Coordinates of N, CA and C in Angstrom, one line a residue:
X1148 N 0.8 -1.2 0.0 CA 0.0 0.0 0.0 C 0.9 1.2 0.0
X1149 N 0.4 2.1 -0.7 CA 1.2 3.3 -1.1 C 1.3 4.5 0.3
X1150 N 0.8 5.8 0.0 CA -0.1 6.8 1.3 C -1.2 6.7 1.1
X1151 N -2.0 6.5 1.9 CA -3.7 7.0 2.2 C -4.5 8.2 3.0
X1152 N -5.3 8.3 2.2 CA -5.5 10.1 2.5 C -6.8 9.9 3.1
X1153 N -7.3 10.7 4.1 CA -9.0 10.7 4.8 C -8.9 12.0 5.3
X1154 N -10.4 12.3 5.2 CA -11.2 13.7 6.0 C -11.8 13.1 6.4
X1155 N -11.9 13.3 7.6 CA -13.0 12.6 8.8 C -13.6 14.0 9.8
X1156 N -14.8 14.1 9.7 CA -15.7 14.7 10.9 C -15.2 14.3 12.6
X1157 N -14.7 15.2 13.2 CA -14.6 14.4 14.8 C -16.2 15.2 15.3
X1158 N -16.2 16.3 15.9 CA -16.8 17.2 16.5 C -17.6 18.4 16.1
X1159 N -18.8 18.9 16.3 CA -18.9 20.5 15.6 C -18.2 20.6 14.9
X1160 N -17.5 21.8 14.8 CA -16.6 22.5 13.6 C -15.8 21.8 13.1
X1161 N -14.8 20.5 14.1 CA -13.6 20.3 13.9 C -13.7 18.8 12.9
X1162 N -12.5 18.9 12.1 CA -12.4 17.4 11.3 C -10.2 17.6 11.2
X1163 N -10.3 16.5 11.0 CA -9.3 15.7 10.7 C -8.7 15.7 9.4
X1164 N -7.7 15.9 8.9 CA -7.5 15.5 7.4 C -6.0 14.5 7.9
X1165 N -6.4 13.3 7.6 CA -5.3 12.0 8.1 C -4.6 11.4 6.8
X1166 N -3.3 11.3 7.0 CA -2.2 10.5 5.8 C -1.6 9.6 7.0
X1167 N -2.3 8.1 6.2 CA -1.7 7.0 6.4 C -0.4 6.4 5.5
X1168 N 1.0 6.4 6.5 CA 2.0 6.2 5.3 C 2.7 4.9 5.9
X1169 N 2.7 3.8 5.1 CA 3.4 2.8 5.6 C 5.1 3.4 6.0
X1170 N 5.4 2.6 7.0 CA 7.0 2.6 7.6 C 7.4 1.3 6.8
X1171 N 9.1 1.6 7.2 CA 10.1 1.2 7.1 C 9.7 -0.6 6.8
X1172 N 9.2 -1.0 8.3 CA 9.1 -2.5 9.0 C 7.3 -3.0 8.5
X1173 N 7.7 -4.0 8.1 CA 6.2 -4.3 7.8 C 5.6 -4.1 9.5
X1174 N 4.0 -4.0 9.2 CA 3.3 -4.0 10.3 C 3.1 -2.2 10.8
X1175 N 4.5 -1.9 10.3 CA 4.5 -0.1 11.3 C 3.9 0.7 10.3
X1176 N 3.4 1.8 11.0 CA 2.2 2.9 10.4 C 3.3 4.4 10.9
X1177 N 2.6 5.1 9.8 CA 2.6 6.9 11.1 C 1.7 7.3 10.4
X1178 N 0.7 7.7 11.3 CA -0.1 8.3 11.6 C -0.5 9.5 11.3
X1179 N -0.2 10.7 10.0 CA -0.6 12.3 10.4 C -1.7 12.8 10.8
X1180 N -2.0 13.6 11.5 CA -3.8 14.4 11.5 C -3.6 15.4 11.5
X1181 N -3.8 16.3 10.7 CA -3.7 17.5 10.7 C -5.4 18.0 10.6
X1182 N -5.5 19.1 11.8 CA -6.9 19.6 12.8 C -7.6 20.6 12.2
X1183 N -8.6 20.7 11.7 CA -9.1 22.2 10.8 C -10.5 22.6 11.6
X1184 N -10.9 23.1 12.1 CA -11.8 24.2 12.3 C -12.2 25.0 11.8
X1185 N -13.7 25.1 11.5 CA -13.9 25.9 10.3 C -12.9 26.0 9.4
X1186 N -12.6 25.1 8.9 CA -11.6 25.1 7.6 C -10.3 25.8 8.1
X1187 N -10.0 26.1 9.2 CA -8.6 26.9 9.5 C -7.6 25.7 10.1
X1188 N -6.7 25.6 9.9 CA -5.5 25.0 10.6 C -5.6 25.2 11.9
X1189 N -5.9 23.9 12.7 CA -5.7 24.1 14.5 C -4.9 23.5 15.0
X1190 N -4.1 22.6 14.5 CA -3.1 21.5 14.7 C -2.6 20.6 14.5
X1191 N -1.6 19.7 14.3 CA -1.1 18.9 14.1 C -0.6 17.9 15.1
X1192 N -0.9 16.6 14.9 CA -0.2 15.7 15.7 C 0.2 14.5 14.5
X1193 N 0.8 13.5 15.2 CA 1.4 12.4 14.7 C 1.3 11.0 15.6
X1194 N 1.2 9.5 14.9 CA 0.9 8.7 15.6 C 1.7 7.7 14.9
X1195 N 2.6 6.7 15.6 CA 3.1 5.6 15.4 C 2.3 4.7 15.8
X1196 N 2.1 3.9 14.5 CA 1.7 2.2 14.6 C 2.5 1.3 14.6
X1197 N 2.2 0.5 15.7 CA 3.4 -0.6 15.6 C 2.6 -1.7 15.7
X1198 N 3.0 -2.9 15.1 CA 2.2 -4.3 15.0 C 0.7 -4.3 14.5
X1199 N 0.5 -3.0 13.2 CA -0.7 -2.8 13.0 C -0.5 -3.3 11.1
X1200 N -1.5 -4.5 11.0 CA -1.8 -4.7 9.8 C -2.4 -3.4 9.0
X1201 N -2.2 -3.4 7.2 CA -2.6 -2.6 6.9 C -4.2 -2.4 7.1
X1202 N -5.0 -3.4 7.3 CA -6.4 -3.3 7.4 C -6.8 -2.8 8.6
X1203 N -6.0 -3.0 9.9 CA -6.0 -2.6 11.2 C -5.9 -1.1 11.0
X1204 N -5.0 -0.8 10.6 CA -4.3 0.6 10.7 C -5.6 1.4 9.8
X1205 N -6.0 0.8 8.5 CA -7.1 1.9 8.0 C -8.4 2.5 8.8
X1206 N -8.7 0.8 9.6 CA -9.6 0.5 10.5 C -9.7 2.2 11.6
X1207 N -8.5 2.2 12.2 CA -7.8 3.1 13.3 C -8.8 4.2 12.5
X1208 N -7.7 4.6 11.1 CA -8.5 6.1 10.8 C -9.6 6.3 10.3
X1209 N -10.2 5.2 9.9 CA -11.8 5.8 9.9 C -12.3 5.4 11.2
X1210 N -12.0 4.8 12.0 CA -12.9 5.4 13.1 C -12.0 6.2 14.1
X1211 N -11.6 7.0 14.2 CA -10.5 7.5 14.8 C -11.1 8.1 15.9
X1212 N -12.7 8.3 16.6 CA -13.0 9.1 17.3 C -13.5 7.8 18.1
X1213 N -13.3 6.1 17.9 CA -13.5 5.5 18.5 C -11.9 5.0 19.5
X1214 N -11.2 6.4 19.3 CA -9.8 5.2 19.6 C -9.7 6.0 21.1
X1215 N -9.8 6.0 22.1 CA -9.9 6.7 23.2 C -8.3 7.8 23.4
X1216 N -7.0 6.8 23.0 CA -5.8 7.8 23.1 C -5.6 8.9 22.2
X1217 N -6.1 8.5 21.1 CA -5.6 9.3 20.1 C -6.4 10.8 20.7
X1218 N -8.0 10.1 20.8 CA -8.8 11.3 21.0 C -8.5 12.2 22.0
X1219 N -7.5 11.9 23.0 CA -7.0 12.0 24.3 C -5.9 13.2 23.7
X1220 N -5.6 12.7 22.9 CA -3.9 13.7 22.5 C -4.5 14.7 21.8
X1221 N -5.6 14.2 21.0 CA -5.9 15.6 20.2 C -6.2 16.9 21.0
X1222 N -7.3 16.5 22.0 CA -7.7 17.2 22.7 C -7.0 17.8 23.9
X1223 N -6.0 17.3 24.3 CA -4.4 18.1 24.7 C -3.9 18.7 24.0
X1224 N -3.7 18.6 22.7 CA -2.8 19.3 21.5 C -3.8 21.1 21.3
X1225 N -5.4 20.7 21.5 CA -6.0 21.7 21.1 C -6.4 22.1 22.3
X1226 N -6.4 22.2 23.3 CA -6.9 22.5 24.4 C -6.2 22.6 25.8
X1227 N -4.7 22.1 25.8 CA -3.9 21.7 27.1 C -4.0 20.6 27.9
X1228 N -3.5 20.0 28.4 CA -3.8 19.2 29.3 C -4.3 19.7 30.5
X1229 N -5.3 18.9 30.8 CA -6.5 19.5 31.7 C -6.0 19.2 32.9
X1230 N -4.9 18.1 33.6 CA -5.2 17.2 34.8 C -3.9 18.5 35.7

């Protein structure tokens, strides 16, 4: 598999535009999400997959608002960490 590209809705305003790029090691992913609000740039993060089939890893980004950590980072990234 080559890169794979998704827009995903998380919230109100906010969506995702995610590039799935295979690594190096079979099995490994990275992850981009780059955050738009109202169509504006809000942020950027990054996610390493490890031991993730390609079908696993697609899995991850379309449901990506079922994955509790990721949703966890985003909302640190855009918001601070709350604790």
């Amino acid at each position: 598999m080559g890169t794979y590209h998704l827009i995903s809705h998380l919230e109100g305003h906010l969506q995702a535009v995610m590039e799935l790029q295979p690594g190096a090691e079979a099995e490994h992913w990275l992850l981009q999400v780059k955050l738009l609000y109202d169509g504006e740039a809000a942020g950027e993060i990054s996610f390493n997959l490890h031991h993730y089939t390609e079908e696993e890893a697609r899995h991850l980004a379309h449901n990506i608002t079922d994955h509790g950590f990721i949703m966890r980072e985003i909302d640190d990234l855009l918001f601070g960490d709350s604790e």
